[in-house]
Structures are given as structure tokens and as C-alpha cells.
mmCIF file of C-alpha atoms in Angstrom:
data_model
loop_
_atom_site.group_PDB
_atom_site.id
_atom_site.type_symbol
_atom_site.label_atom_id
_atom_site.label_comp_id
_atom_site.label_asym_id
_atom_site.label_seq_id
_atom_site.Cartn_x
_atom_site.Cartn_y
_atom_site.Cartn_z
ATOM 1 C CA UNK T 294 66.900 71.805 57.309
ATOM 2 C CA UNK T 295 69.059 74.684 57.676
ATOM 3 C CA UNK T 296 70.639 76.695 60.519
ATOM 4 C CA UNK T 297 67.951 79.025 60.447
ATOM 5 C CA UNK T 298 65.231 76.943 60.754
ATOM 6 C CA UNK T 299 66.559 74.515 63.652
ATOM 7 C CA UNK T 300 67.646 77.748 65.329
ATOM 8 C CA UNK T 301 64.939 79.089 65.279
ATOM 9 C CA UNK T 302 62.772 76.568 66.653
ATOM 10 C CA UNK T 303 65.525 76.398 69.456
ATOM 11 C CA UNK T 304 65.298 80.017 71.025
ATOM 12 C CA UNK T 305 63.786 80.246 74.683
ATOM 13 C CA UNK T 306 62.078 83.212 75.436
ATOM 14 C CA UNK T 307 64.168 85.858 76.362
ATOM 15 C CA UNK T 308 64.036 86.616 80.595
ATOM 16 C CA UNK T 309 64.456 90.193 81.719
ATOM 17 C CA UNK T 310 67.765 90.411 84.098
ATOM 18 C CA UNK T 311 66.898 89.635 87.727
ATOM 19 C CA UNK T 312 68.040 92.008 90.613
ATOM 20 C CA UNK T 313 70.730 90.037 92.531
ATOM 21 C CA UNK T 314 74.053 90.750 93.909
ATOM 22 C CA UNK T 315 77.139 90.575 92.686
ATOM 23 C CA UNK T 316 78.937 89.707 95.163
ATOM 24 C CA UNK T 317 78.183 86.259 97.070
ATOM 25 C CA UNK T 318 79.682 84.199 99.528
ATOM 26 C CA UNK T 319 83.754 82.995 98.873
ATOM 27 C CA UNK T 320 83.918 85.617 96.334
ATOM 28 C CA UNK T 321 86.141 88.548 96.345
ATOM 29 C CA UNK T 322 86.054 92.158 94.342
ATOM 30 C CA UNK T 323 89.170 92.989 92.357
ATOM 31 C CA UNK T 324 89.605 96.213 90.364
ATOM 32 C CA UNK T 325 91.845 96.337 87.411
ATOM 33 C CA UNK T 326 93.089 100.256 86.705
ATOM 34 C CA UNK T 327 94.819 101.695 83.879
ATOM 35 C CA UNK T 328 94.388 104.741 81.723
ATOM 36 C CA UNK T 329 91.807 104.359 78.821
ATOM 37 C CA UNK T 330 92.904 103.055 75.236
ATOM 38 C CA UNK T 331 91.324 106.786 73.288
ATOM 39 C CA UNK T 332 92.471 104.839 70.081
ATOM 40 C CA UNK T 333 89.911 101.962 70.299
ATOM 41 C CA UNK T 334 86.934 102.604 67.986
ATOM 42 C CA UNK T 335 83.676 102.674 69.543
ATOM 43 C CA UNK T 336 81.365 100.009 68.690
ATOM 44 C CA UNK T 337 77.599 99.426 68.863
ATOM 45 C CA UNK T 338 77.107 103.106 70.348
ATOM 46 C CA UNK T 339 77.283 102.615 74.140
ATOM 47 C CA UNK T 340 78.894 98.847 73.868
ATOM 48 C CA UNK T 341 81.267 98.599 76.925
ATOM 49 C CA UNK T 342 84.884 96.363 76.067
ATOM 50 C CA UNK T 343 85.763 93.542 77.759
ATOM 51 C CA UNK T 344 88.558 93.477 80.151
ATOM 52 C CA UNK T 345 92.064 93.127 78.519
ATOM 53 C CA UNK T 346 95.102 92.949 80.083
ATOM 54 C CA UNK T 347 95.092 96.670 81.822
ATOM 55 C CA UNK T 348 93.889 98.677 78.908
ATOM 56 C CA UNK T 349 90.581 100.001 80.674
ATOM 57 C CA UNK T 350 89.075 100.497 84.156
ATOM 58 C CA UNK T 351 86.409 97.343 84.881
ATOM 59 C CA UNK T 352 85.293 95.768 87.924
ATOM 60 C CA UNK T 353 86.013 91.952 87.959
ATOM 61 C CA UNK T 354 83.894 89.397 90.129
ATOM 62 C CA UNK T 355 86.198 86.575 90.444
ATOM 63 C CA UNK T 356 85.673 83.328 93.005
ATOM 64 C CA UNK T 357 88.052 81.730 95.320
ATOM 65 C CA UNK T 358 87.765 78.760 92.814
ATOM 66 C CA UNK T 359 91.040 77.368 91.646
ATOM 67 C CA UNK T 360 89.291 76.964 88.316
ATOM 68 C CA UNK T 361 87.966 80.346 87.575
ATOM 69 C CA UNK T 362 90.654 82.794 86.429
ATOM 70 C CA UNK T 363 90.176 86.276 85.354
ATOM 71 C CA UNK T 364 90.000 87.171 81.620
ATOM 72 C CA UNK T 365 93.042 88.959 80.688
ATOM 73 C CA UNK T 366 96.310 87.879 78.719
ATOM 74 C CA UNK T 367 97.547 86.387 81.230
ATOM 75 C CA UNK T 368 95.534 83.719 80.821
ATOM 76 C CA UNK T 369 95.305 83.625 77.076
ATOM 77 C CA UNK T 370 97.617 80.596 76.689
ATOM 78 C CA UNK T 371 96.506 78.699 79.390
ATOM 79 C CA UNK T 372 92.975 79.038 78.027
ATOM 80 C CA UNK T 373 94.929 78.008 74.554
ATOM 81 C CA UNK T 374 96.104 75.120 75.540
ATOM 82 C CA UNK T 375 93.165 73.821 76.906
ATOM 83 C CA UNK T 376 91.215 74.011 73.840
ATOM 84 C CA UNK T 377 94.331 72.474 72.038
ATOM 85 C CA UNK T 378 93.590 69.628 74.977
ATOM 86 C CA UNK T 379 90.085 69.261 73.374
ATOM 87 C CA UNK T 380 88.477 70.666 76.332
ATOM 88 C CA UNK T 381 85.657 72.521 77.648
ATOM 89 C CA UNK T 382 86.255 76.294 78.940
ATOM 90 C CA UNK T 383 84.089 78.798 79.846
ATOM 91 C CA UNK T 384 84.479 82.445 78.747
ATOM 92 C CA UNK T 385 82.970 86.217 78.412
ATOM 93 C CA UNK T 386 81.886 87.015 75.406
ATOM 94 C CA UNK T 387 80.570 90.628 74.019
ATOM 95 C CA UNK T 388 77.109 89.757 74.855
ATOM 96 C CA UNK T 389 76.726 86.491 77.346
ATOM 97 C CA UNK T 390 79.067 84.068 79.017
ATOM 98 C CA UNK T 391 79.629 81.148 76.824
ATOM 99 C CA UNK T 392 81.144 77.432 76.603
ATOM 100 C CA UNK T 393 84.157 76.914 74.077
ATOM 101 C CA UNK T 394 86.015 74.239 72.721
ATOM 102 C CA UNK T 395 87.753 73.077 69.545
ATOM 103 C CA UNK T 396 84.724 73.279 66.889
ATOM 104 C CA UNK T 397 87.264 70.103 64.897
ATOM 105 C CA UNK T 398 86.905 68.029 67.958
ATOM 106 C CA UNK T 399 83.830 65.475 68.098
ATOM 107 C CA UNK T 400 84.824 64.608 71.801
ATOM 108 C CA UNK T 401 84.969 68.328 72.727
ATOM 109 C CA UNK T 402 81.565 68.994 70.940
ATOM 110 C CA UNK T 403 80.014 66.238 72.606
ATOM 111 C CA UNK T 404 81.342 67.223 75.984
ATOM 112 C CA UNK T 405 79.471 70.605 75.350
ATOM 113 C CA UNK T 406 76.345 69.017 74.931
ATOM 114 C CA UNK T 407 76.146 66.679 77.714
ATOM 115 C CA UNK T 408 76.772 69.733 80.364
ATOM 116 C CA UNK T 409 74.263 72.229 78.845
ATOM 117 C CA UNK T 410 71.583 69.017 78.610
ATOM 118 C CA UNK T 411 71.256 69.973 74.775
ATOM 119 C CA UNK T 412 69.919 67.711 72.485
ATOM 120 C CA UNK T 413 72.386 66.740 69.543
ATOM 121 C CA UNK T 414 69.547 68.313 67.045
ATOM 122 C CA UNK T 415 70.082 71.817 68.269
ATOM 123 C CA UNK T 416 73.472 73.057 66.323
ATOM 124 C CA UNK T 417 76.069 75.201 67.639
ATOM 125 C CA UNK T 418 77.528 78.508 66.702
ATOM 126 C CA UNK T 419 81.020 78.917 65.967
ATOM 127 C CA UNK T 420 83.564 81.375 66.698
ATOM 128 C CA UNK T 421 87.148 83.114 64.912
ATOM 129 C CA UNK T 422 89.984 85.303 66.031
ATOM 130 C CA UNK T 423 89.375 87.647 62.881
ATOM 131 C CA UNK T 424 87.213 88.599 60.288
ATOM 132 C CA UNK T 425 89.062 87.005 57.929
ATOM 133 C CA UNK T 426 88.718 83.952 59.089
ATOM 134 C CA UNK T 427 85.541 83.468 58.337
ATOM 135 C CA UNK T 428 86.293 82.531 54.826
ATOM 136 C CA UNK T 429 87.499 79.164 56.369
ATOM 137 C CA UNK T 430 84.571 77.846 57.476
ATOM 138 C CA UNK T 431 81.419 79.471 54.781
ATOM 139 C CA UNK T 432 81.298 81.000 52.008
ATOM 140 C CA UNK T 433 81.399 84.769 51.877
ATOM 141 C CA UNK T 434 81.990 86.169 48.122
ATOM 142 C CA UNK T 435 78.960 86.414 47.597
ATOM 143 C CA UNK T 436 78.204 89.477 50.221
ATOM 144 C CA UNK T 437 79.121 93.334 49.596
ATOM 145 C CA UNK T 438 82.900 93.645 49.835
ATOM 146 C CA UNK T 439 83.231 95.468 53.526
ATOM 147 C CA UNK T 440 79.755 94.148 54.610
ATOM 148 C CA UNK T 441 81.828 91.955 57.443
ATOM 149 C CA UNK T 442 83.921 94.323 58.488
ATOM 150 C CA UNK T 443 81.173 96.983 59.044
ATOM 151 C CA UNK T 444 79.391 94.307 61.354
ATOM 152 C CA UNK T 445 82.295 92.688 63.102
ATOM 153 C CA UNK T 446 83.718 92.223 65.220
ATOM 154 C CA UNK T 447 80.633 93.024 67.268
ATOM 155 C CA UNK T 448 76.907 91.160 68.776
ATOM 156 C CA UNK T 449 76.343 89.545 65.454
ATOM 157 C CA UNK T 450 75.867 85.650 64.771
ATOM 158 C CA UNK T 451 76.232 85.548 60.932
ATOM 159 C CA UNK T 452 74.015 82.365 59.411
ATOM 160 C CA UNK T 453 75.882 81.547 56.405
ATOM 161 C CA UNK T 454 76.833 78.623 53.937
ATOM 162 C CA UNK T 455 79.597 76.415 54.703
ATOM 163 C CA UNK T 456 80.669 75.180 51.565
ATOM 164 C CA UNK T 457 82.899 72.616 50.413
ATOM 165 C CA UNK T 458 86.048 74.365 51.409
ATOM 166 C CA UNK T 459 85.131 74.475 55.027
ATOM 167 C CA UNK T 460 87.449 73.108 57.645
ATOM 168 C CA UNK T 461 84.782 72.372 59.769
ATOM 169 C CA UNK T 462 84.119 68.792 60.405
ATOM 170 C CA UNK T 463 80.680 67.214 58.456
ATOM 171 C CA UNK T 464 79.793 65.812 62.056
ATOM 172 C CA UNK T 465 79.373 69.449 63.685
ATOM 173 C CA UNK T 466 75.494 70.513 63.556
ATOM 174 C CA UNK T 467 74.886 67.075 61.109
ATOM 175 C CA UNK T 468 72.451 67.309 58.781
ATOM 176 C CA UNK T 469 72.588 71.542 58.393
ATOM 177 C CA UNK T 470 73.847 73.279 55.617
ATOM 178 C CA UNK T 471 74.815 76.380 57.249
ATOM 179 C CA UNK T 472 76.469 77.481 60.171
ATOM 180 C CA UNK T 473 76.488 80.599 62.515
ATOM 181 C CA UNK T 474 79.788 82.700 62.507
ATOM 182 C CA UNK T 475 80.854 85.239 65.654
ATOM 183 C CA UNK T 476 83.610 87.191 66.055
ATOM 184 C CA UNK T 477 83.138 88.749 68.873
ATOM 185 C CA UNK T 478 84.173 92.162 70.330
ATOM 186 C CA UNK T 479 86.047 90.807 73.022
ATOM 187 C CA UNK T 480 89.644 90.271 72.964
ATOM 188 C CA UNK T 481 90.036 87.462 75.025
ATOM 189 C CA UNK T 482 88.083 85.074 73.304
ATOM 190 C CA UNK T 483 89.345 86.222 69.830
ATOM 191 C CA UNK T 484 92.917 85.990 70.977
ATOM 192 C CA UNK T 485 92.227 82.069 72.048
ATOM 193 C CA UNK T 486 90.850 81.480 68.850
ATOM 194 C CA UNK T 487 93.983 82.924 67.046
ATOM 195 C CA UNK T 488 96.042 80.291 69.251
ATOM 196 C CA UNK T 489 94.015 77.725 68.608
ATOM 197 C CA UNK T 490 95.149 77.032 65.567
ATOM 198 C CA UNK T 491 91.363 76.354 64.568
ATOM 199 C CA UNK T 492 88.021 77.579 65.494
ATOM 200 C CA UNK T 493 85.673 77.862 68.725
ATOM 201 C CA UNK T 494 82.206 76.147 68.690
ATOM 202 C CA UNK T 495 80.086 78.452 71.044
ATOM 203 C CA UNK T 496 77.081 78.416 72.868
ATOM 204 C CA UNK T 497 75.675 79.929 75.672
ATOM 205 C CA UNK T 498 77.331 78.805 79.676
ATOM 206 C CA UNK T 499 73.543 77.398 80.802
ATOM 207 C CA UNK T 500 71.619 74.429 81.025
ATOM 208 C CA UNK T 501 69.165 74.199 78.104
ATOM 209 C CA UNK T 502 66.356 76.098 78.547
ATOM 210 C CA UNK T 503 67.506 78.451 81.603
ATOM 211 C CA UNK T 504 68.059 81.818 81.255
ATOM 212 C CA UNK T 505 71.661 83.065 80.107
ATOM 213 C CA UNK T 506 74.509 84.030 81.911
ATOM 214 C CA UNK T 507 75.864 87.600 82.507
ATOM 215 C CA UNK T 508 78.549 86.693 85.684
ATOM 216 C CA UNK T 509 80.446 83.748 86.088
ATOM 217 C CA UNK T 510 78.300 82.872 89.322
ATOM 218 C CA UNK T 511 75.190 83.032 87.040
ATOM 219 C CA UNK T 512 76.242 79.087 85.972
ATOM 220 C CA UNK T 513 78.632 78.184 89.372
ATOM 221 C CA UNK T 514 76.723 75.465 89.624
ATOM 222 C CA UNK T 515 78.790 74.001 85.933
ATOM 223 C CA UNK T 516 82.260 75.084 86.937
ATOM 224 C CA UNK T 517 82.874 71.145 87.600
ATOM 225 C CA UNK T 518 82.432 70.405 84.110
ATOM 226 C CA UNK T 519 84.892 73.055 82.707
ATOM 227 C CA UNK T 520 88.585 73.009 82.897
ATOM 228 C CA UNK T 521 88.909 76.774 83.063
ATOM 229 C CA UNK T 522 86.083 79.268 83.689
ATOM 230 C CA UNK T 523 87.410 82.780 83.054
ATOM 231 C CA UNK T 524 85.863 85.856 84.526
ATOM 232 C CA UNK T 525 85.389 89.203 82.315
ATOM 233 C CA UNK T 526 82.672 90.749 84.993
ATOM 234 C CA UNK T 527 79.435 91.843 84.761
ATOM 235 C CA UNK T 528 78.948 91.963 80.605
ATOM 236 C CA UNK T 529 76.889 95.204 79.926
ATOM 237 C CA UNK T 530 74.713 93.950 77.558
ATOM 238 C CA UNK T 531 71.545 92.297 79.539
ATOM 239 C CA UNK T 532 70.501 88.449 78.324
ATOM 240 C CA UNK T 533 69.130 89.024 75.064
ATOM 241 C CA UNK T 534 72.085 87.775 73.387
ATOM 242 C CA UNK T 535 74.291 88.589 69.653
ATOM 243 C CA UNK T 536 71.327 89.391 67.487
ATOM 244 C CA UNK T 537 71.728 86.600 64.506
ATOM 245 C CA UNK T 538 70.932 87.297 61.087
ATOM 246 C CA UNK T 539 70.533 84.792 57.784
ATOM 247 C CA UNK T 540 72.834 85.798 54.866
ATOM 248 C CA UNK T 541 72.946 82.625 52.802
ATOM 249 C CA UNK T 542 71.267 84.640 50.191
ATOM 250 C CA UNK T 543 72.419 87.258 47.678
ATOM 251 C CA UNK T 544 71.146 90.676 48.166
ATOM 252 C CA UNK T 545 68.991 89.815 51.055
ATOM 253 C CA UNK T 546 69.017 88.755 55.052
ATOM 254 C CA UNK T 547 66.477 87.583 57.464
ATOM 255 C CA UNK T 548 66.547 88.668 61.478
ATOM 256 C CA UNK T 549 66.273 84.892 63.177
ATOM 257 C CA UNK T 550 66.754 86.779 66.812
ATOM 258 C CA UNK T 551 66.522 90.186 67.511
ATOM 259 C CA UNK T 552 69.143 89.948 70.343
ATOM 260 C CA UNK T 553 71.245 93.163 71.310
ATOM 261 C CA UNK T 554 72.090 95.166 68.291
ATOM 262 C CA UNK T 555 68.995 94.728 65.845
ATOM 263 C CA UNK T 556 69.118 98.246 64.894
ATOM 264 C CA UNK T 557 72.450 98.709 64.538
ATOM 265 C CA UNK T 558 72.783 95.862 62.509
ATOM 266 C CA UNK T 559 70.062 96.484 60.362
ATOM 267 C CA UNK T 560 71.170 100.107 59.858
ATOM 268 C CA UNK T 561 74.794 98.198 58.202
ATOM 269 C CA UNK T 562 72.574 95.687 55.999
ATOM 270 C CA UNK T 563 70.411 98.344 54.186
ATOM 271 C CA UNK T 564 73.502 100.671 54.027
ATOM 272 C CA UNK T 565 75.172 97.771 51.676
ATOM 273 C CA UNK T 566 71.953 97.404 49.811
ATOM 274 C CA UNK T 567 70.595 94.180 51.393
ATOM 275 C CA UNK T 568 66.609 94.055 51.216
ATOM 276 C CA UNK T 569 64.989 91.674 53.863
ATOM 277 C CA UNK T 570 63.427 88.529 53.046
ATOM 278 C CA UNK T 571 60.206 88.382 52.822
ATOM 279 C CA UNK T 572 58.579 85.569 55.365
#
């Protein structure tokens, strides 16, 4: 059984965003200013960035929490070093809050799916700094040369085959053939998989089964379990999540979740040719 399939038979039904606050009790507002980065290309039409050092204007909801930290570069090698420490941090992504650790570690893996409840049949995504990367961990040569870089970084979980040159250990997602690649457009995350030295496995910051995480008080109630939780604000994007999309075979892909960029992505696969699969 392949990514696809077990993934598929994973996804919960995707909840519309409730109306809460923001702001709750023991948790203060801080604003980050600076003037706008006009050289950054715009991705995924109205897609907002992440916060980055001081490179854009966003509102950050940060707790009084000695554990929660706000996303910036500051806190790039701290984060670093914990996933060096194989353990368990949570972080913004481009579309949901997510839990990271070293994809190479079985103890850091495990960890990951004792606090989400997750049963060991339900595989994890990964994650890389760069585009590039991805050649470490599947095989790629047999897609459209600039296919990737059209699609990432950006909202994209790429189901592809790992191959025998992959780093990734044989215990991750046992059993599975393939394996779902993100690179994110969000620099924080990217830049601790860079330092890493290896590559994120990445799912969402959530028990099993409840609904996904937008704000770091959406899973305060799993802070314990993390060494770091890092706060990039409200993410923009709503709860449907990266849309994720089988290309294990040549000339063709198959939508497994619509998520938040179906169209845009689909627009990218039939402008390299790519028919979808029938079924």
C-alpha cells in the first residue's frame, strides 16, 4: 500500500474555521514593523508570508509561556538545535501549524505519534529547506524539468517515490513505498531544515482526528509535549490544509486532497503536460 492510499483513508473531514478570539487570557499582542520586501515574488495569488525576521508588517499572538517563542531568526538555531536533540517542536507552516522533528530519528518519530494519538499505520509527511532537496529523499527525474520549481515552495504535499537512494530511514511510514514532500513557503521552517543537517517529518499540531490548527493557542493544550512551540500568528490560509497531489507516475497526477491551492496547482500540472489519472 502506498502513500496515497493510506493517506487517503486517513483524511478527517475538513471543519470550517470557528469564530473565536485571538487573544485569550496570559497572552499578549506584539506587532513586528518594517518596510515591505517589493522583491519577494508573489505566490499562490493572495498567499500572505510568514513572519521573518522584520521583513513585513504581521501581527504575532504570542503566550506568556516560556516555551512558545515567536517565529523569526532569532530563533532559527535554537529551533535547530532542538531537532539536532531529536526533539519535538512545534511550528507555522504556509498553511497550518505543524509538529517537526528529525524525519532520521525513530525516537523523534515515535514521540510525534504518541502526542497527536496517531496510530503508527497513518504515515507522515516530510519536509526540506529547498527544492533541491527533494532529490534526497524520492525520485524526481522522471517529472518535467521546472515542474518543482513552478509548484514550490508553496501549499503543495508532493506524493512521490522514494527510491533506493533515499536518506530516509526504511522504518519511517513502514511498509509504504512513497512519501509526501513539502517545502513550504515559509522561511522559518525551511531555514530549520537547512540547519538540520537532514529533513523534517511533518504533520499537523492536533490530536488525531480534531480539527487543525491556525494559532498556537488552537493546540495549548500540547505545548507540554514540545520543547519549543514557535508562534508565526494567525496563518491566512483557513484549515483546509497544503493540497497533496500523487506524482509517482510519468505524465500523470492524481488530487488525494483538495486542500488550499487545488486550482493553482492544477493550473502548473496541465501547463507541464501532466493528464490526471483516471480513478
Amino acid at each position: 500500500m502506498n502513500f496515497s492510499t493510506r493517506l487517503a483513508e486517513k483524511l478527517p473531514a475538513i471543519l470550517p474555521a470557528p469564530s473565536s478570539p485571538l487573544l485569550r487570557k496570559g497572552v499578549t499582542e506584539l506587532r513586528f514593523y518594517s518596510i515591505t520586501n517589493n522583491s519577494k515574488r508573489l505566490r499562490w495569488g493572495l498567499q500572505k508570508k510568514m513572519i521573518w525576521s522584520l521583513q513585513r508588517a504581521e501581527t504575532c499572538v504570542v503566550s506568556n509561556s516560556s516555551i512558545v517563542h515567536p517565529a523569526t531568526e532569532a530563533y532559527a538555531q535554537e529551533a535547530i538545535e532542538a531537532i539536532k536533540s531529536e526533539k519535538v517542536i512545534a511550528v507555522p507552516t504556509d498553511t497550518l501549524y505543524g509538529f517537526a522533528c528529525d524525519a532520521c530519528s525513530l525516537e523523534a518519530v515515535n514521540r510525534i505519534y504518541e502526542i497527536k494519538g496517531r496510530k503508527l499505520t497513518s504515515p507522515l509527511a516530510i519536509c526540506v529547506g529547498d527544492v533541491l532537496d527533494i532529490k534526497r529523499v524520492a525520485t524526481t527525474n522522471h517529472l518535467p524539468h521546472g515542474l518543482l520549481e513552478s509548484l514550490l515552495p508553496g501549499p503543495v504535499t508532493l506524493v512521490l517515490q522514494r527510491g533506493e537512494s533515499s536518506i530516509l530511514e526504511k522504518s519511517l511510514n513502514l511498509g509504504i513505498n512513497t512519501i509526501g514532500v513539502r517545502v513550504p513557503d515559509c522561511e522559518f521552517i525551511r531555514e530549520v531544515s537547512r540547519g538540520s543537517g537532514s529533513v523534517l517529518a511533518l504533520t499537523s499540531a492536533n490530536l488525531s482526528g480534531d480539527r487543525s490548527s491556525v494559532c498556537v493557542n488552537d493546540f495549548e493544550n500540547l505545548w507540554q509535549h514540545c520543547a519549543y512551540v514557535y508562534d508565526g500568528g494567525l496563518l491566512p490560509s483557513g484549515r483546509a490544509g497544503s493540497t497533496i497531489v500523487d506524482l509517482t507516475k510519468v505524465g500523470k497526477y492524481k488530487i488525494i486532497r483538495p486542500g488550499s491551492a487545488k486550482q493553482a496547482t492544477v493550473a502548473i500540472l496541465e501547463k507541464y503536460s501532466l493528464e490526471e489519472e483516471d480513478g
